Amino acid sequence: MRQSIPFELSKDKSFFDSLGDWIGDVLYDELPEKGLELRDEQVFMAYQIESALREKSVLFAEAGVGTGKTIAYLLPSIAYARYTGKPALIACADETLIDQLVKEGGDIYKLQQLLDLKIDVRLAKSRDQYLCLKRYEEAEQFLDGEYLDDIAVSIPEGVYGNGSLGLYGQRSDYPTISDEEWSHVNYNAIQQCQVCDVRNRCGQTLHRQNYRESTDLIICSQDFYMEHIATKESREREGQTPLLPEPSMVVFDEGHLLEYAAQKAMTIKIQDYTIVKVLERLMVDGVREKTLNLMEKLQDGHELFFDQLREDVIDSDEERKRIKKSEMLITIGKKVMTLVESLFEEFVFESEMYTIPEYEIRMAEEFLEQYAEAMRIFIGNGDAVDWLEEADGEETLVIMPHLITDILAKKVFSKKIPFIFSSATLSIDKDFSFIAYSLGIKKYESFTVASPFDYEEVMKINLHKRTQADKTAEVEQLLQQGDQTLILFKSKQSMLDFKAKVNADTLAHMAFEGDRELSSIIRDFQAKKMQAICSYHLWEGLDLPEEALTRVIVFDLPFPPHDPLFDAKRSFADDAFDEVELPYMLLRVQQGMGRLIRTSNDHGTINVFLNEEEQQVINHVTPVFAVEPTEL
């Protein structure tokens, strides 16, 4: 049900003038009277957003930690959503931060309590964050594990019979299940939901119906927003509704990460064993011999292709492996393409015979269309970047458009709605050209306001110049001091290398990203059930005030990896270090430091570890530190 605008409109004032008056009343009077601190930086940001709504413009809103950015964008967003009749969309950095935004005691909760304002806020999570009943049924048949029993208990009675059918099946409902276990039962891209016989009882469908009815706010990850953009046209062509409804405006919280979400959404993936699994499902009694032979040849050809792909991979420690395309690899790829085209022709006959279930043949056709498109790009040496990585436990060939700026300009920023980028780190020394260029944004407004905190009083930064081999032992010594600690790594591999070296007694008091669902780890950490969280993703967005977090360790400077994706960005730069390496690293360092001081009651220490190579760039890093560092 649509709710009323939270202030009165009059004939004498426009909506935007009345919005400005309301923002002033709330931030200058109502909230301070009820115990919240008046922050001039927050008021300034809220009025800048009101101006962006009026002009329907792109705004880079860079505001330091402690400004109260969330409340500054929530107030105008809620009012604007009710004025336009369309929900405002808040796109967070990742899935773990969605739950944090709506947690009890968070800013949305505070506004509801302090302003007696009922806010209709609903979560829209990425599709892989939901249980797939089809994949779960397969896992029950072929896999073992207590996690399957945990999932069984959670499925409502109404799914398979009579009974209630409430919301269920999102990743955060299963905090003890590891990422690897979840990868066996969650939705993946080859599922054909539109012809699934349990579609209307699926948790993902029920959640989607729920969030589409929001009248105020829909909160999603940036990954999911970009997945919505990437699939919108094809879903509409197929008669499906887009993943998200049309919003009145979009806020990108931690907006400096949008480029990477866009790149991820625009990729095409070919997995090692997936095609084998898909085709095996079609090999049922009654299928014509010619079709069976073609499917077997395609399976064999795909296997040969991946065998040669492994031969052509350039060995490295990076998660994304470069590929040196040999003539043999291209030749095999072309033969595979010919088999796919022949198989499409045979599917026409098979679909008319109804031997293969419609769901299975539609899933195979959808998968093979993506497979063929990816293979054409790969063997054609087109304008794309490609690499080999492990995803969902399988070797995966990833193919991504070389530059996504044109796609973003056309599919996102051409829309005449306000786009607000909110973050403590959007610029390099108040210059926003790096982020604007990387997103293809030519016209924008921007501002920078500093943090209101007196960092000299509450924060210490210590520099540890150590060899890479000595870092782990010194981190263990720091942990003996008992501080609640966040340890940040530049990559997953760096974190795993550290984990392999830590002694068992220390490990007992630590949690590592990937061991289980991340938001559940964060909750346990806040409850002090462990002393340290190790992560390669939590450089931004984590909000643990006061004694919940008193030490941040930057284990290594977060330079971008030397992988095909960033190599492509480097190749387009005149000076790769100044235009790619340094801005990326400095933004991440600033974000990491911002995890420590979240409120005026916070205090603590940041420990930055520098090996011999990292010490060479320290003069570039110290200017972004909030206080003068001390060498130890």
CSV table of C-alpha atoms in Angstrom, one decimal, residues 43 51 72 112 179 193 204 264 329 495:
chain,number,residue,atom,x,y,z
A,43,VAL,CA,23.0,18.3,6.5
A,51,SER,CA,19.4,19.2,-5.5
A,72,ALA,CA,21.6,11.8,4.6
A,112,GLN,CA,11.6,4.4,12.1
A,179,ASP,CA,30.3,-21.4,0.7
A,193,CYS,CA,13.0,-21.0,-14.0
A,204,GLN,CA,13.5,-17.0,-5.0
A,264,LYS,CA,31.2,-9.2,-13.3
A,329,LEU,CA,43.1,-24.6,-29.0
A,495,MET,CA,44.5,-14.9,3.1
